[in-house]
Each structure stands twice: as structure tokens, then as C-alpha cells.
Coordinates of C-alpha atoms in Angstrom, one line a residue:
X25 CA 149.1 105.2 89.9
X26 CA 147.1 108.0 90.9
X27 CA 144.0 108.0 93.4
X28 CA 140.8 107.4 92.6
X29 CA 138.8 110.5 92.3
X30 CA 136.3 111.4 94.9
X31 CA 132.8 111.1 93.5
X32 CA 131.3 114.8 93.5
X33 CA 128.3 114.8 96.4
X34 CA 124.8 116.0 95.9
X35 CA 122.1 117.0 98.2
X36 CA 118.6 115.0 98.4
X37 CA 116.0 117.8 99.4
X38 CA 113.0 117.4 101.4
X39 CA 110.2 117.7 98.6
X40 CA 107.5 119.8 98.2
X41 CA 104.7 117.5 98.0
X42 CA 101.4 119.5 97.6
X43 CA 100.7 123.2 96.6
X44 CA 100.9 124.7 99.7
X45 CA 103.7 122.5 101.5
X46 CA 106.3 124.4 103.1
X47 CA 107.8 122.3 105.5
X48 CA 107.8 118.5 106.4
X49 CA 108.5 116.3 109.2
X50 CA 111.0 113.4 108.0
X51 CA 109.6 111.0 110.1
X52 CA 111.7 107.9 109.6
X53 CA 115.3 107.1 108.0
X54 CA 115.3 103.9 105.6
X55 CA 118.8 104.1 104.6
X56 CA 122.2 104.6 106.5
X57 CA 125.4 106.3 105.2
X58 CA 127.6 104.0 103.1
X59 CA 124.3 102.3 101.8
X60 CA 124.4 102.2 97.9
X61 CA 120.7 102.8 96.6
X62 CA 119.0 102.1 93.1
X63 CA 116.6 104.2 91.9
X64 CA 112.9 103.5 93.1
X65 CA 114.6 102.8 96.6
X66 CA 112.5 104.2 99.5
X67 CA 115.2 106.8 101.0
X68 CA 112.9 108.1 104.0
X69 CA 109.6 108.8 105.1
X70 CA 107.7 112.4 105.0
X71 CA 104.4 113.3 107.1
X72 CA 102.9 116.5 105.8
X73 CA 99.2 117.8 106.7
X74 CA 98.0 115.6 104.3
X75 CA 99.4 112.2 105.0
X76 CA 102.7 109.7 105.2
X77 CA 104.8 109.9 102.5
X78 CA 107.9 107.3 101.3
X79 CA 110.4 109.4 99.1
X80 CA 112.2 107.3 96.6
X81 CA 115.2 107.3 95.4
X82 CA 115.5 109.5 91.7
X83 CA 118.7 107.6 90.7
X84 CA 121.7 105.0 91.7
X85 CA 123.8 106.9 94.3
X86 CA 125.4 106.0 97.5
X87 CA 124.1 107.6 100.6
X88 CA 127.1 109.5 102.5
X89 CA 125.5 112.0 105.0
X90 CA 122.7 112.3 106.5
X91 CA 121.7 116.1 107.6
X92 CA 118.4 115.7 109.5
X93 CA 118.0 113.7 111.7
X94 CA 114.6 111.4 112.1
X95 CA 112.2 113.7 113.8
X96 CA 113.1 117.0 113.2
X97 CA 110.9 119.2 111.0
X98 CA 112.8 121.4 108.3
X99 CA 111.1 123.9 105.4
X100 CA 110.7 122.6 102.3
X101 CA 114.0 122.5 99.8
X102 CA 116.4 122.2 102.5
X103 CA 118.9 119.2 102.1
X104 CA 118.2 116.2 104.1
X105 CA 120.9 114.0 103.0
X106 CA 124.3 114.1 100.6
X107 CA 125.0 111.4 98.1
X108 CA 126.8 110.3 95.8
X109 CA 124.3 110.5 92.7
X110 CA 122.8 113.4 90.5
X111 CA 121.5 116.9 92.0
X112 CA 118.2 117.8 91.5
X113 CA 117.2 119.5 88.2
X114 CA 117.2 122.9 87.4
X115 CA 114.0 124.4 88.4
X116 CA 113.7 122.1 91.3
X117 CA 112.8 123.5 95.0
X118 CA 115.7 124.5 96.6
X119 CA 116.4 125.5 100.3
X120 CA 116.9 130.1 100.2
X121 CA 119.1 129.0 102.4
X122 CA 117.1 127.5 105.3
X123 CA 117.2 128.9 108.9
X124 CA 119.0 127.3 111.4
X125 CA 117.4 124.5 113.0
X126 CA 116.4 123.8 116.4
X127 CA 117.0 120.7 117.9
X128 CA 114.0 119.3 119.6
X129 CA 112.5 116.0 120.3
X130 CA 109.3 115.2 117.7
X131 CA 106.8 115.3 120.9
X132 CA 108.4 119.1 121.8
X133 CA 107.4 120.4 118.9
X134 CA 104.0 119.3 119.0
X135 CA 103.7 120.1 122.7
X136 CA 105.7 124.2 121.6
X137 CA 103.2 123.9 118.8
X138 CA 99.9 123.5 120.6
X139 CA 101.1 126.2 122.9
X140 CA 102.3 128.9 120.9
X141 CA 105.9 128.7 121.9
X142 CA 108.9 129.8 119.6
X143 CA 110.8 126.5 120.2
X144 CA 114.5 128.9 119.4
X145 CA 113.5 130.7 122.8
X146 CA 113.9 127.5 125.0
X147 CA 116.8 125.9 126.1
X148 CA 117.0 122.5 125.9
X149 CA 118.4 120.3 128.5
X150 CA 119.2 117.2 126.2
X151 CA 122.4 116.0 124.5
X152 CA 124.0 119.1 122.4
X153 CA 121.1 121.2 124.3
X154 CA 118.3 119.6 121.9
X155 CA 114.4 120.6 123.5
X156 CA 113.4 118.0 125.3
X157 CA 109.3 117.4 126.3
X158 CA 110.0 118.2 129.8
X159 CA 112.0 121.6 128.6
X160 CA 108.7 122.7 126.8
X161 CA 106.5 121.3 130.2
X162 CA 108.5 123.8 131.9
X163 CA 108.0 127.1 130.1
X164 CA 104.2 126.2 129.6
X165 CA 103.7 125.9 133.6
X166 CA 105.1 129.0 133.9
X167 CA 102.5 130.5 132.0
X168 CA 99.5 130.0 134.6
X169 CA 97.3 131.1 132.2
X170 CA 98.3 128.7 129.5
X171 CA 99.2 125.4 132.0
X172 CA 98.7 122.5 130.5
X173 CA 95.2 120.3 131.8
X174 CA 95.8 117.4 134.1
X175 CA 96.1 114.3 131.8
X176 CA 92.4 112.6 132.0
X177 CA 92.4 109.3 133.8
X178 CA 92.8 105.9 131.4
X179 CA 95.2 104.3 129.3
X180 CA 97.0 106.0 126.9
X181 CA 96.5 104.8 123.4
X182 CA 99.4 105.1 120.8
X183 CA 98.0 106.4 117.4
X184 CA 99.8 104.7 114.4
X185 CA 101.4 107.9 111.8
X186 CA 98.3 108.0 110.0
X187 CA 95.9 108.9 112.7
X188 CA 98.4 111.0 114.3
X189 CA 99.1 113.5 110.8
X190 CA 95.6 113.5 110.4
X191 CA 94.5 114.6 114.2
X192 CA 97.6 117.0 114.2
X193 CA 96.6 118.0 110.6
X194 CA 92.8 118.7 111.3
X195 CA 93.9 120.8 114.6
X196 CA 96.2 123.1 112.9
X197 CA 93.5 123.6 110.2
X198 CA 90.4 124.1 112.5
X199 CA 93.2 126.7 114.6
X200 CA 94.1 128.3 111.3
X201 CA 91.6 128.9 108.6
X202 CA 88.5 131.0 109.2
X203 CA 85.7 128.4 108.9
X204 CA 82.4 129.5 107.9
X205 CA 78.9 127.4 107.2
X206 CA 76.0 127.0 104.8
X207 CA 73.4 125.0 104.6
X208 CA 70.6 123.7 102.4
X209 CA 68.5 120.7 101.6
X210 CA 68.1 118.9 98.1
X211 CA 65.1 116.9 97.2
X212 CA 66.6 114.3 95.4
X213 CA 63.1 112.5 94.5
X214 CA 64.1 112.0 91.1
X215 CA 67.6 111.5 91.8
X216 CA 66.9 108.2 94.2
X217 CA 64.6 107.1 91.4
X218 CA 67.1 107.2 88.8
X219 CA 70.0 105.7 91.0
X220 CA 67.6 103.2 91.4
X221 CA 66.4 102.4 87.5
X222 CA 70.3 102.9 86.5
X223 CA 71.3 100.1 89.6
X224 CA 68.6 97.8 87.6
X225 CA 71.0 97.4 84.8
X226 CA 73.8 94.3 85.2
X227 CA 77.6 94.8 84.0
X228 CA 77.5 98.7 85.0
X229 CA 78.9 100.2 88.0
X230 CA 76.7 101.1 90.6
X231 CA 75.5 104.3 91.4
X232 CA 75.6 105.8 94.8
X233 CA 74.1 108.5 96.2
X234 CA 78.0 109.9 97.0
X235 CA 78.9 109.6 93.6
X236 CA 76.0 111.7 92.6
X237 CA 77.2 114.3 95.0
X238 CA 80.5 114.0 93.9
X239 CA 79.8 114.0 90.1
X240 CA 77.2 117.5 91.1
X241 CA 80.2 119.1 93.1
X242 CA 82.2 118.8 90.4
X243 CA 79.5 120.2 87.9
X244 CA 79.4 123.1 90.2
X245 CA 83.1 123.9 90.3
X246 CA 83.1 124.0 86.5
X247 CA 79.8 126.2 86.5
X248 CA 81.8 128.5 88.7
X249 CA 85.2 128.4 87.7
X250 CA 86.0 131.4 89.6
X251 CA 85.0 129.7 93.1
X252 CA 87.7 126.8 92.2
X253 CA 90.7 128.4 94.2
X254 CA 92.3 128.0 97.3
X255 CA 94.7 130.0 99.9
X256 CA 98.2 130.1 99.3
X257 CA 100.8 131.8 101.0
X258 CA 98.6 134.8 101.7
X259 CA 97.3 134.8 98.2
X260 CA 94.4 133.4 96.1
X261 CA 95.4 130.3 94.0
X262 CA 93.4 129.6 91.3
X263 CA 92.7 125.9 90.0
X264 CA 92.8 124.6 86.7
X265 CA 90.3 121.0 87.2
X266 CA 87.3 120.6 88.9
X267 CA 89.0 117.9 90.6
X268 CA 87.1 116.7 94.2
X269 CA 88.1 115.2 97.2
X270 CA 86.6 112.0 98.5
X271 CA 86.6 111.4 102.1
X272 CA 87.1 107.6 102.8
X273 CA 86.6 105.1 105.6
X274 CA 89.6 102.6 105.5
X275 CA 90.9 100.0 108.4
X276 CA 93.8 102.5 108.4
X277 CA 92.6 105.4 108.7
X278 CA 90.4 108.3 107.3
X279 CA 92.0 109.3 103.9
X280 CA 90.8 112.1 101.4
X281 CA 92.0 111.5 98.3
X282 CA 90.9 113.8 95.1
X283 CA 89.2 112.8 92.0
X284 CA 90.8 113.8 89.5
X285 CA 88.6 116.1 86.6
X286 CA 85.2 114.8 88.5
X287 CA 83.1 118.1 86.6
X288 CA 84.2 116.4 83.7
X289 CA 82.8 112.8 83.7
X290 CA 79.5 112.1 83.1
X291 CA 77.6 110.2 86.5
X292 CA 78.5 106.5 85.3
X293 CA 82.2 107.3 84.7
X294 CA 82.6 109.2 88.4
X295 CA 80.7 105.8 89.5
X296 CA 83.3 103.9 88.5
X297 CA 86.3 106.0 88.6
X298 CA 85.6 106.8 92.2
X299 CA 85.0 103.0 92.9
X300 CA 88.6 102.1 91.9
X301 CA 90.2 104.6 94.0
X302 CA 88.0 103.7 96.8
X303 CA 89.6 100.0 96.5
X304 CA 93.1 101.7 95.8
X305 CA 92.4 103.3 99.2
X306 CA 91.1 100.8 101.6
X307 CA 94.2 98.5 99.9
X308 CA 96.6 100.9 101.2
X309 CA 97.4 101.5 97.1
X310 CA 97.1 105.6 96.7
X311 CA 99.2 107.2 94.6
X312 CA 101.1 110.2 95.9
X313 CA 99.0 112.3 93.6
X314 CA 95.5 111.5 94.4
X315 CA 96.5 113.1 97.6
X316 CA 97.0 116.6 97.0
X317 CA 94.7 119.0 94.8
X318 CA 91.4 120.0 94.8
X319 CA 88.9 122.7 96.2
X320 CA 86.7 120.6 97.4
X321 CA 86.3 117.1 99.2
X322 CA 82.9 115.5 99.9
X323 CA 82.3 113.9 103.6
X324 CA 79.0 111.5 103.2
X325 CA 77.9 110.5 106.9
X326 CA 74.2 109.7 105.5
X327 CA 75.1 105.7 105.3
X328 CA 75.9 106.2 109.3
X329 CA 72.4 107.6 110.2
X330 CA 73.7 111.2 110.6
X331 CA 71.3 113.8 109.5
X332 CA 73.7 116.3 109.0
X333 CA 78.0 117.2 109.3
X334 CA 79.6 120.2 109.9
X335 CA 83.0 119.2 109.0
X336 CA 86.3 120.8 108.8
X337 CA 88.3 122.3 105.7
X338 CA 90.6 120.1 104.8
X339 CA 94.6 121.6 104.8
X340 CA 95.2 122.8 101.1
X341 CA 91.6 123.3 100.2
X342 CA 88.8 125.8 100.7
X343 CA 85.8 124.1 101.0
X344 CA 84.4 120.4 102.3
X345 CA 80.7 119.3 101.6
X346 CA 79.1 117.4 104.5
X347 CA 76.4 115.5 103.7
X348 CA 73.6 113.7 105.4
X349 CA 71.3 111.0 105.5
X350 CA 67.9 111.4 103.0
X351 CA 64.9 112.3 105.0
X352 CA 61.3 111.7 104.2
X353 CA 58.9 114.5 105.3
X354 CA 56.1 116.4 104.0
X355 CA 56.3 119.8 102.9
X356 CA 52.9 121.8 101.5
X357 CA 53.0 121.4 97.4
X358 CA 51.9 125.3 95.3
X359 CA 47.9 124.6 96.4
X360 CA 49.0 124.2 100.0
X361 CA 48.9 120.3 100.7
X362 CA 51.1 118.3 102.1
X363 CA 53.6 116.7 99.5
X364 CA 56.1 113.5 100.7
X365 CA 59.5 115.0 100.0
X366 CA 62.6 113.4 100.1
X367 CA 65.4 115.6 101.6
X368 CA 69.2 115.6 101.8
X369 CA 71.2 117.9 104.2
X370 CA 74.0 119.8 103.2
X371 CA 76.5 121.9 104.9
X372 CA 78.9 123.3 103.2
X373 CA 82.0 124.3 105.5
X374 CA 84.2 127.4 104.0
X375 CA 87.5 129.2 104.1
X376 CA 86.6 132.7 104.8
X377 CA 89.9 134.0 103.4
X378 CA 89.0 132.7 99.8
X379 CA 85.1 132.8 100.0
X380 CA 82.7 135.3 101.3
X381 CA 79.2 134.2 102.1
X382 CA 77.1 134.7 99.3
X383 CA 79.6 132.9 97.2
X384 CA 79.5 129.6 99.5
X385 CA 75.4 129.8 99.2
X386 CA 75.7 130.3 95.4
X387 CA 77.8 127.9 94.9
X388 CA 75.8 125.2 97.1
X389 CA 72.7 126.3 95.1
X390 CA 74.5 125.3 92.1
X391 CA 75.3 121.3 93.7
X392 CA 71.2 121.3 95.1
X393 CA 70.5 122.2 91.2
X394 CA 72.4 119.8 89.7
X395 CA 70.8 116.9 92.2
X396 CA 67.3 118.0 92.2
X397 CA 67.8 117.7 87.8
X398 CA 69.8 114.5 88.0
X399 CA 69.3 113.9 84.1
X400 CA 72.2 116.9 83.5
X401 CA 74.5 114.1 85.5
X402 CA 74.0 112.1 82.6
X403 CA 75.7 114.0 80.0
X404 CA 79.1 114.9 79.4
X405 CA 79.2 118.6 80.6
X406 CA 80.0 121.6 78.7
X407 CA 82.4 124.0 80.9
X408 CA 80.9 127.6 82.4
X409 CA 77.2 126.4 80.8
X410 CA 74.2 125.5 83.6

């Protein structure tokens, strides 16, 4: 009898999991070689600068190699694993081939990272010469200009993976795009009366004052649908949706997840659209593709007292909306005399690579017009139309 033939291997590739991923860190291993998988099993564990991502398994295989090891950041399309079950399809993200990799420990590349070392330029003093913190420690204090601060005095609190990608996340981004602000205020009056009068009728979702912003956001994207882009590998990408992001509060963590075609829905249908993936969030239940996309995301600190945010651009998008809390304060009325006005802050934080000034305060013109005339919220919108 002859031998059994040797099942042809494949490679599993680290993913590209938003538009402008281009490498991951694979953070955790839930499978060893000689496991046999099904599809839908969770093979490892991604973080990006969005967020922690499990990566199932696309089909029945059996795991034979492992190629990265957990920790070690690689570009994406590089094979992570070898198995047993189907290549990826034609058309898929492939590695072009990928450069070699260094060996470090995770908390050396964050430390080479933060100090604008090239991690191939150090030699590493662990097994098989892999970087070790210390190795990185080294070079930095030799660099009097750029030694590291004394650690300040306290305990040292360990962040979960959530709160970790989105500190290291929100660093890089503040560090690399070119932030700029605009603000204005939006009497929303009418608005607060009509969230009010809609709120008096039972069975319907409530209105918020965040799902108004949201819903005019959106609005605004559609009534400039050449402002609904984002950077890209030193290029403009331009957006098909007016899709918004949402920043939520959850016991795990701040999250950001987009609503998907928010321009499109009149205000009820954001209202309750929004509420479900509010609930999918603070459940831990996201889907992998409510986190990627988008412009825009709104960040509402109103409910928390804060007159005003100046927040930072999320990774990915070009643009993040802080808003406030609603002020009352008179202003004089046409004749002169003081009028009670009710006022929302915005600040609208920008990428300067895909915006330029007068663009940002256009476009936030366009979200203070579509709250200060709330009844255009109402309707189903009709694209590039004010």
C-alpha cells in the first residue's frame, strides 16, 4: 500500500481589517499546532488602532505552523500561520513579500515606538538576540536629550487590551495627523422643544440630543459629499456613505463605533438605530464592521457638565465633532434687547491633510443649520439638496 498523501498547506494571513490598516499586532494565540479547527473557530487575536479583534477560522483545517509568534507586530498580508485547509481567495491581501522581522518583546516596541527608534538598529540581548525592554532603555539613555522621565511615584496600574489599543491608538494619532479646530454655537431652541413634544409620544424611541447631532452630521456629509473623505496612504480617499461615528461610554472601555448611512435616516430612525448599537456596545456585542468607516464620529460630553471638547481625530477618519452641554444666556434680539438663547458648543477637530480651514467652518455651518431647523431632521433627505 502506498502512503498517504501529505495534505498541501496553506497560509492564514494577518487581515486587513479597516481601510487604512497596514500592520497588526497579533496579540494572543488561541490554537496550537496539530489542533484541528472548524470554521467559525477563533484562530487568534488582532489589536489594530481601532480596537481587539478575534479572527475566525474561514474553513475546517488543521493548524500545523505557527509563523508569528504572540506579540510581534507584522504588515498586513503576511502569513501568520500554515494549515492544513484552503488558501485565501484570489483577490485577497497578500504579503509583497514582507520585510524581515525583528524580534522584540511587545513592551520594546512600544517603548522604540514612543522614541523614534528603528528597532532593526538595536541589538537585542534576549534568546535568538530578540529586543528586549531593557535593550531599548539602553539606546534611549544614551540619547540625553531624549532620556526617558523618572517613573512618577504610585502604583502601577495594568490597562486591560482595550484601554491599552486605545491610549496607544489616540497617541499615535494626536503624534501623526495635523489637528486643526473650529468652533461654533447652535441655538437649538426649537430643537429642545421638539425633542421634547416627540419624547411625549409612548411606543417611540426617544430622542436625544446626540442623536440629533448625529442624524445633522450625517445630513451634512451628504450636503457635502466632497468633505466625506479621509487620508490614506498619502492620498485622499473618498467615501461612498455618510456613515458616523458614535463615541460611547461602556464598563469596558471607550468604543467608537460607526453608524452605518446616518445622512440617510430620518431623526426617529437614527434614534433607534443608534440605541441598538449603543446596547450592542455596552454588551460587548459589536460587530467587526461597525468598527471601521466613517469621516466623522460625534463625542457628546454635554450630559457630563462640559461646556465644550476639543477632541482628537480618531485613526482612519478626518474629522470628530465635540460637543457640549446647552447653555442658557441672553444675546440682544434685531431691535437690540436681550433674547434668552439656548446654546450648544461645537468644536469640530480636523485632519489638516484632507481639510483646509474654510472647508471645516463650512461644513460645521452646515450641522448648526440643520439643528437650528430641526423639522429638515424629520424627513427622509434628498442627497446634495440643503
Amino acid at each position: 500500500m502506498g502512503a498517504e498523501p501529505v495534505p498541501a498547506l496553506s497560509d492564514i494571513l494577518m487581515p486587513k481589517l479597516g481601510l487604512t490598516m497596514t500592520e497588526g499586532l497579533l496579540a494572543e494565540w488561541r490554537v496550537q499546532p496539530g489542533d484541528a479547527v472548524r470554521q467559525g473557530d477563533i484562530l487568534f487575536v488582532v489589536e489594530t488602532d481601532k480596537i481587539a479583534t478575534e479572527i475566525e477560522a474561514a474553513g475546517d483545517g488543521e493548524i500545523r505552523h505557527r509563523l508569528v509568534e504572540a506579540g510581534e507586530t507584522v504588515p498586513v498580508g503576511t502569513p501568520v500561520a500554515r494549515w492544513t485547509g484552503e488558501a485565501p481567495e484570489a483577490g485577497e491581501e497578500r504579503a509583497t513579500p514582507p520585510p524581515p522581522r525583528v524580534k522584540a518583546t511587545p513592551l520594546a516596541r512600544r517603548m522604540a515606538r514612543a522614541g523614534g527608534l528603528d528597532l532593526a538598529a538595536i541589538k537585542g540581548s534576549g534568546p535568538g538576540q530578540r529586543i528586549k525592554a531593557a535593550d531599548v532603555a539602553r539606546v534611549l539613555a544614551s540619547r540625553p536629550e531624549e532620556a526617558p522621565r523618572a517613573a512618577p511615584a504610585g502604583e502601577a496600574m495594568a490597562l486591560d487590551r482595550v484601554r491599552l489599543t486605545a491610549a496607544r491608538r489616540l497617541a499615535e494619532a494626536k503624534r501623526e495627523i495635523p489637528h486643526f479646530y473650529v468652533g461654533a454655537a447652535a441655538e437649538v431652541s426649537r430643537l429642545l422643544a421638539l425633542r421634547d413634544e416627540l419624547n411625549a409620544h409612548p411606543g417611540a424611541a426617544r430622542v436625544t440630543l446626540t442623536h440629533a447631532v448625529v442624524a445633522a452630521a450625517g445630513r451634512a456629509l451628504l450636503e457635502e459629499p466632497d468633505l466625506n473623505r479621509v487620508w490614506a496612504e498619502d492620498s485622499w480617499v473618498q467615501l461612498e456613505n455618510p456613515d458616523v461615528g458614535v463615541a460611547i461610554d461602556t464598563p469596558r472601555g471607550l468604543f467608537a463605533p460607526v453608524l452605518a448611512d446616518a445622512g440617510h435616516w430620518p431623526l426617529d430612525v437614527v434614534a433607534s438605530r443608534m440605541n441598538a448599537m449603543v446596547a450592542r456596545a455596552r454588551e460587548g456585542r459589536l460587530a467587526h464592521g461597525e468598527m471601521s468607516g466613517g469621516a466623522i464620529t460625534v463625542s457628546n460630553v454635554g450630559m457630563h457638565g462640559a461646556r465644550f471638547l476639543v477632541p482628537i481625530v480618531n485613526p482612519g477618519q478626518s474629522m470628530i465633532l465635540g460637543v457640549g452641554a446647552v447653555e442658557s444666556l441672553f444675546r440682544p434680539d434685531p431691535e437690540g434687547r436681550p433674547a434668552l438663547r439656548r446654546e450648544l458648543t461645537l468644536v469640530l477637530a480636523a485632519d489638516h491633510r484632507v481639510l483646509d480651514g474654510a472647508a471645516a467652518a463650512g461644513f460645521l455651518a452646515r450641522i448648526v443649520a440643520n439643528l437650528e431647523q430641526p423639522l429638515r431632521l424629520l424627513r427622509t433627505p434628498v442627497e446634495g439638496k440643503n
